[in-house]
XYZ file of C-alpha atoms in Angstrom:
393
model
C -70.716 -16.829 -53.185
C -71.382 -16.280 -49.254
C -70.345 -12.872 -48.188
C -67.250 -12.950 -44.902
C -67.178 -9.942 -42.841
C -64.175 -10.086 -41.163
C -64.928 -8.692 -37.477
C -63.050 -7.327 -34.375
C -64.485 -8.353 -30.635
C -63.658 -5.770 -28.396
C -65.990 -6.363 -25.688
C -62.654 -6.398 -22.943
C -62.151 -3.141 -24.069
C -65.482 -0.934 -25.166
C -63.965 1.295 -25.500
C -61.024 0.895 -28.103
C -61.181 1.747 -31.434
C -59.246 0.804 -34.676
C -55.385 0.565 -34.348
C -55.028 4.385 -34.278
C -58.596 5.672 -33.400
C -60.869 7.785 -35.500
C -59.517 10.984 -33.976
C -58.474 13.459 -36.494
C -55.587 14.986 -34.211
C -54.008 11.633 -33.780
C -53.865 11.914 -38.386
C -52.113 15.353 -38.144
C -48.152 15.343 -37.985
C -46.457 18.796 -37.238
C -44.879 18.345 -40.202
C -47.737 17.621 -42.655
C -50.983 19.435 -42.906
C -52.714 15.911 -45.340
C -55.210 14.418 -44.137
C -56.564 10.952 -44.526
C -59.072 12.328 -46.610
C -57.203 13.590 -49.573
C -57.516 11.361 -52.315
C -60.558 8.613 -51.142
C -63.042 8.407 -53.368
C -67.153 8.528 -51.803
C -68.748 5.252 -51.490
C -71.949 3.974 -52.733
C -74.268 4.507 -49.620
C -71.860 5.929 -47.577
C -71.424 9.516 -49.161
C -71.957 11.005 -45.936
C -69.660 9.629 -43.073
C -66.473 10.832 -42.223
C -63.233 10.080 -39.254
C -66.363 11.265 -36.566
C -68.621 8.387 -35.719
C -72.091 8.705 -37.453
C -75.191 6.972 -35.714
C -77.258 4.618 -37.994
C -80.661 4.207 -37.185
C -82.403 0.987 -37.451
C -85.423 0.373 -39.775
C -88.203 1.894 -38.851
C -90.319 -0.729 -36.967
C -93.969 -1.818 -36.971
C -96.072 0.707 -34.962
C -98.183 -2.114 -33.236
C -95.040 -3.308 -31.681
C -94.538 -0.208 -29.040
C -96.357 -1.021 -26.286
C -98.998 1.109 -25.324
C -98.713 3.493 -22.051
C -102.490 3.220 -21.141
C -103.953 -0.170 -23.616
C -102.694 -4.229 -23.434
C -101.377 -4.244 -20.205
C -100.392 -7.662 -18.907
C -102.006 -8.398 -15.733
C -100.130 -10.695 -13.201
C -101.438 -11.793 -9.814
C -98.529 -11.491 -7.488
C -98.041 -14.493 -4.395
C -96.348 -13.243 -1.439
C -94.678 -16.199 0.469
C -94.599 -15.666 4.723
C -90.994 -13.964 5.312
C -92.054 -12.328 8.988
C -88.872 -13.223 11.686
C -89.244 -13.822 14.972
C -88.686 -11.863 18.336
C -85.560 -13.976 18.603
C -84.446 -14.037 15.141
C -84.806 -10.776 15.626
C -82.700 -10.027 18.096
C -80.228 -12.351 17.140
C -79.909 -9.915 13.860
C -79.597 -7.253 16.091
C -76.836 -8.096 18.266
C -75.050 -9.849 15.502
C -74.974 -6.202 13.782
C -73.908 -5.132 17.048
C -70.367 -7.163 16.829
C -69.271 -5.230 14.226
C -69.704 -1.672 15.376
C -67.465 -0.821 18.375
C -69.384 3.001 19.261
C -72.351 0.097 20.491
C -72.815 -1.356 23.477
C -74.773 -5.141 23.334
C -76.578 -4.553 27.046
C -79.607 -2.691 25.461
C -80.093 -5.871 22.681
C -80.091 -8.164 25.474
C -82.162 -7.023 27.487
C -84.532 -5.160 25.189
C -88.342 -5.720 25.302
C -90.400 -6.109 21.937
C -93.264 -4.913 21.614
C -94.352 -5.641 17.985
C -93.150 -6.420 15.279
C -94.092 -4.956 12.177
C -94.014 -7.019 8.756
C -93.871 -4.478 5.856
C -92.116 -5.715 2.872
C -90.561 -3.574 -0.236
C -91.578 -3.779 -3.869
C -88.726 -4.071 -6.453
C -89.711 -3.640 -10.004
C -86.860 -3.330 -12.561
C -86.960 -3.099 -16.086
C -84.093 -4.178 -18.573
C -84.066 -3.353 -22.511
C -80.870 -5.167 -24.265
C -80.313 -2.744 -27.888
C -78.309 -2.891 -30.610
C -76.618 0.627 -31.900
C -74.991 1.101 -35.210
C -72.769 3.272 -36.299
C -69.837 4.045 -39.150
C -67.144 6.367 -39.305
C -63.834 6.320 -41.661
C -60.543 4.751 -40.253
C -57.736 3.531 -41.166
C -54.579 0.664 -40.579
C -51.416 -0.011 -41.865
C -50.695 -2.565 -43.972
C -50.166 -5.641 -43.024
C -48.080 -8.398 -44.986
C -50.418 -11.757 -46.111
C -53.563 -9.796 -44.596
C -55.954 -9.089 -46.886
C -59.742 -7.655 -47.047
C -63.261 -9.768 -47.343
C -64.988 -8.963 -49.517
C -68.739 -8.559 -50.289
C -70.140 -10.982 -53.484
C -72.401 -7.926 -54.050
C -69.277 -6.056 -55.435
C -70.655 -2.900 -53.881
C -70.435 -2.565 -49.751
C -73.631 -4.095 -47.892
C -75.420 -1.196 -46.063
C -74.609 -1.578 -42.000
C -77.754 -2.842 -41.016
C -78.103 -5.820 -43.956
C -74.602 -7.095 -42.362
C -75.413 -10.293 -40.378
C -74.218 -10.289 -36.414
C -75.413 -11.222 -33.054
C -74.390 -10.526 -29.569
C -71.969 -13.039 -27.992
C -74.803 -13.623 -24.998
C -77.394 -11.644 -24.653
C -78.495 -8.655 -21.762
C -74.278 -8.456 -21.605
C -72.534 -4.828 -23.015
C -70.442 -5.648 -25.494
C -68.932 -3.866 -28.502
C -67.912 -5.119 -32.137
C -65.676 -3.727 -34.866
C -66.056 -4.993 -38.500
C -64.646 -3.682 -41.530
C -66.984 -3.054 -44.001
C -66.489 -5.238 -47.480
C -65.849 -3.037 -50.635
C -64.842 0.203 -48.887
C -61.214 0.208 -48.353
C -58.766 2.563 -50.667
C -54.795 2.700 -50.817
C -53.168 5.392 -50.124
C -50.148 7.305 -49.332
C -49.946 7.582 -45.891
C -50.955 11.390 -45.026
C -48.202 11.558 -41.486
C -45.372 10.790 -43.543
C -46.314 11.487 -46.737
C -45.659 7.926 -48.318
C -41.650 7.432 -47.622
C -42.175 5.828 -44.640
C -40.154 8.229 -42.236
C -40.296 10.470 -39.889
C -38.252 13.225 -38.084
C -35.999 11.640 -35.111
C -37.157 13.314 -32.523
C -34.515 12.632 -30.349
C -32.397 14.679 -32.507
C -34.460 16.359 -34.243
C -33.473 14.680 -37.817
C -29.269 15.353 -37.251
C -28.616 11.693 -36.360
C -26.727 13.060 -32.995
C -27.373 15.365 -30.116
C -24.880 17.450 -28.352
C -22.880 15.185 -25.779
C -24.000 15.538 -22.140
C -20.654 14.600 -20.420
C -18.552 17.223 -22.057
C -21.315 19.443 -23.044
C -20.320 19.500 -27.167
C -16.228 20.452 -26.291
C -15.031 17.181 -27.089
C -12.684 17.105 -24.162
C -12.593 16.821 -19.948
C -10.591 17.982 -17.381
C -9.747 16.433 -14.815
C -9.248 17.606 -10.828
C -6.283 18.226 -11.971
C -6.848 20.929 -14.249
C -5.188 18.019 -17.206
C -8.005 18.300 -20.466
C -8.278 15.114 -22.321
C -10.744 14.047 -24.960
C -14.010 13.029 -23.748
C -14.662 9.037 -23.495
C -18.380 9.250 -24.378
C -18.256 10.398 -27.526
C -14.259 10.471 -28.781
C -15.571 7.355 -30.677
C -18.968 9.227 -32.282
C -19.454 9.209 -36.077
C -20.756 12.804 -35.818
C -17.125 14.070 -34.579
C -15.912 14.965 -31.332
C -18.742 16.446 -29.233
C -21.759 15.035 -30.135
C -23.190 11.597 -29.601
C -24.929 9.103 -31.597
C -28.802 8.597 -31.342
C -29.469 5.187 -30.422
C -33.788 5.847 -31.550
C -33.105 5.818 -35.000
C -29.576 4.439 -35.994
C -27.947 8.163 -36.282
C -30.240 8.258 -39.563
C -32.333 10.891 -38.329
C -35.561 9.019 -39.183
C -37.420 6.701 -37.782
C -40.652 4.174 -38.992
C -43.388 6.212 -39.471
C -46.031 4.106 -36.223
C -49.186 5.291 -38.838
C -48.182 3.648 -41.778
C -45.288 1.323 -39.404
C -42.956 2.117 -42.486
C -44.471 0.754 -45.439
C -45.224 4.254 -47.044
C -49.385 3.537 -47.943
C -52.222 2.628 -45.661
C -55.983 0.837 -46.097
C -58.500 3.450 -45.725
C -62.035 1.935 -45.119
C -64.923 2.580 -43.285
C -65.394 0.762 -39.798
C -69.394 -0.430 -38.437
C -69.023 -0.415 -34.942
C -72.028 -2.185 -33.462
C -73.303 -1.457 -29.262
C -74.816 -3.709 -27.575
C -75.631 -2.425 -23.828
C -78.180 -3.208 -21.239
C -80.252 -0.417 -20.408
C -81.603 -1.060 -16.886
C -84.668 1.524 -15.214
C -86.423 0.115 -11.198
C -89.246 1.291 -8.956
C -88.824 0.295 -5.377
C -91.993 0.801 -3.444
C -90.583 0.813 0.400
C -92.947 2.689 3.387
C -89.811 2.102 5.587
C -87.725 5.290 3.852
C -84.154 2.853 3.729
C -81.740 3.949 1.580
C -82.861 2.329 -1.938
C -79.252 0.171 -2.597
C -79.725 -1.353 0.672
C -82.901 -3.292 -1.032
C -80.946 -3.483 -4.101
C -78.657 -5.371 -2.211
C -79.706 -8.158 -0.527
C -82.189 -10.874 -1.874
C -85.735 -11.535 -1.817
C -88.599 -13.578 -3.238
C -88.795 -13.195 -7.363
C -92.773 -13.110 -7.356
C -92.654 -12.241 -11.402
C -90.575 -12.830 -14.064
C -90.840 -12.058 -17.972
C -88.437 -11.899 -21.252
C -89.401 -11.427 -24.809
C -88.624 -9.185 -27.836
C -91.670 -7.138 -26.780
C -92.643 -6.388 -23.359
C -95.954 -4.762 -22.298
C -96.520 -3.044 -19.123
C -97.750 -5.303 -16.435
C -100.829 -4.546 -14.204
C -101.019 -5.782 -10.525
C -104.229 -5.197 -8.735
C -102.671 -5.818 -5.634
C -100.035 -2.825 -6.007
C -101.336 -0.416 -7.944
C -97.788 1.469 -7.566
C -95.955 -0.799 -9.298
C -98.110 -1.482 -12.205
C -98.108 3.081 -12.742
C -94.365 2.339 -12.747
C -93.816 -0.620 -14.803
C -96.586 1.493 -17.355
C -93.848 5.058 -16.878
C -91.231 3.135 -17.579
C -92.036 0.415 -19.999
C -93.463 3.611 -21.934
C -90.365 5.887 -21.106
C -87.620 2.875 -22.303
C -89.080 2.810 -26.126
C -89.668 6.583 -26.686
C -85.841 6.893 -25.760
C -84.475 4.504 -27.066
C -86.000 2.666 -29.914
C -85.881 5.864 -32.002
C -81.687 5.323 -32.947
C -81.236 2.013 -31.044
C -82.555 -1.319 -32.168
C -85.055 -3.500 -29.223
C -83.361 -6.620 -29.303
C -84.663 -8.021 -25.921
C -86.522 -6.810 -22.553
C -87.175 -8.830 -19.265
C -88.209 -7.011 -16.307
C -89.316 -8.872 -12.737
C -90.909 -7.924 -8.911
C -88.670 -8.986 -6.305
C -89.963 -8.465 -2.902
C -87.927 -7.949 -0.248
C -88.917 -8.774 3.273
C -88.752 -5.852 5.762
C -89.881 -5.961 9.592
C -90.328 -2.637 11.835
C -88.799 -3.966 15.272
C -90.084 -1.430 18.319
C -88.487 -2.197 21.244
C -88.558 -0.714 24.906
C -85.575 -0.089 26.894
C -85.103 2.008 30.058
C -88.968 2.476 29.491
C -87.812 4.589 26.456
C -88.755 3.168 22.582
C -86.325 2.638 19.906
C -86.878 0.437 16.612
C -85.010 -0.854 13.892
C -85.712 -3.128 10.893
C -84.792 -6.337 9.829
C -84.177 -6.602 6.034
C -83.691 -9.033 3.537
C -83.224 -12.938 3.273
C -80.071 -12.441 5.165
C -81.793 -10.806 7.804
C -79.858 -7.567 7.802
C -79.850 -4.546 10.469
C -80.923 -0.640 9.533
C -80.153 1.092 12.177
C -81.087 4.304 12.124
C -80.501 5.482 16.087
C -79.471 3.346 19.182
C -79.823 4.195 22.970
C -76.178 2.705 23.587
C -74.451 5.116 21.101
C -70.982 6.472 22.854
C -70.221 7.858 19.050
C -72.182 11.602 18.862
C -75.143 11.129 16.325
C -73.505 8.155 14.603
C -75.692 6.225 12.626
C -75.316 2.683 11.175
C -76.804 0.862 7.904
């Protein structure tokens, strides 16, 4: 018989947990000192599990699966596309940029004399590591009618990493909750002590509250001093001056929210699986642009690779990228593979075109940078600036 597991996908709300969470503060009632721990027998293989999430390290990986910082680098050759721009395109890009800002005049851009175009592209290296993390914790839920726990054919609970689960898609953050088979136990609700009801907070368990119109007197005086029975409470089952509590229907108790009035709850061990994308990057830019600008524009994807285990790349044409790749890949393995399982990795090198435009206007030299295939403009200073100290990006 094949084992089946009931799964709950909460990828739309990764921070959520079960119906009532796993915080002991949520389990306690002001009138009860009991906790869901009371009466729970230890479960084979999960003796140390509590209501606090406990990380379960993945099976030990082979040493030769971890890339070395020095040995085994992947030699690549980067071929760059020619993305140089002309003087005309540089002027068009600058004028389009100035139109978006009212404090800059356009005369300098229209009549500038371009002295030179320095093409100095930026290199953007990015590594993404897709990992899986598994945690276990006791939790509980109300007993649902006609809902039954799937049992393992083994007769005892499977270990956390023996439960099959795959992400909906690779390189996408996701959290999934799976009740572990053969770990559940039915017990009396700790909040209501098995009664199914708790004291109504609106009336403090009395079934009524003092009439707010006559202040409990049962009589109301009109402007002439004539007293008459209070219209709002004279039909109350609790007597004059009292109003029936509508929340508990005068019973003084309401259904316990923890067990939903059943008096019992199902305690079980829950497996929480977190798939997460960890990203690290390095940008080589000799024109000192803000990194966000380079990151947010398009460029040439000169190299990309995806594998279960990646080796650092080595490029003879760019030593900075080679060093960054070696450091980033090694750091990801050293920091992530300790308590998570590395499922897949991918990295790429983007070449973002940058052109420093040096121009002259009124016998003074200035410059700006055109970047990305979109021909965006980074303008740190401009000769026709009517707003003192304004810098435009």
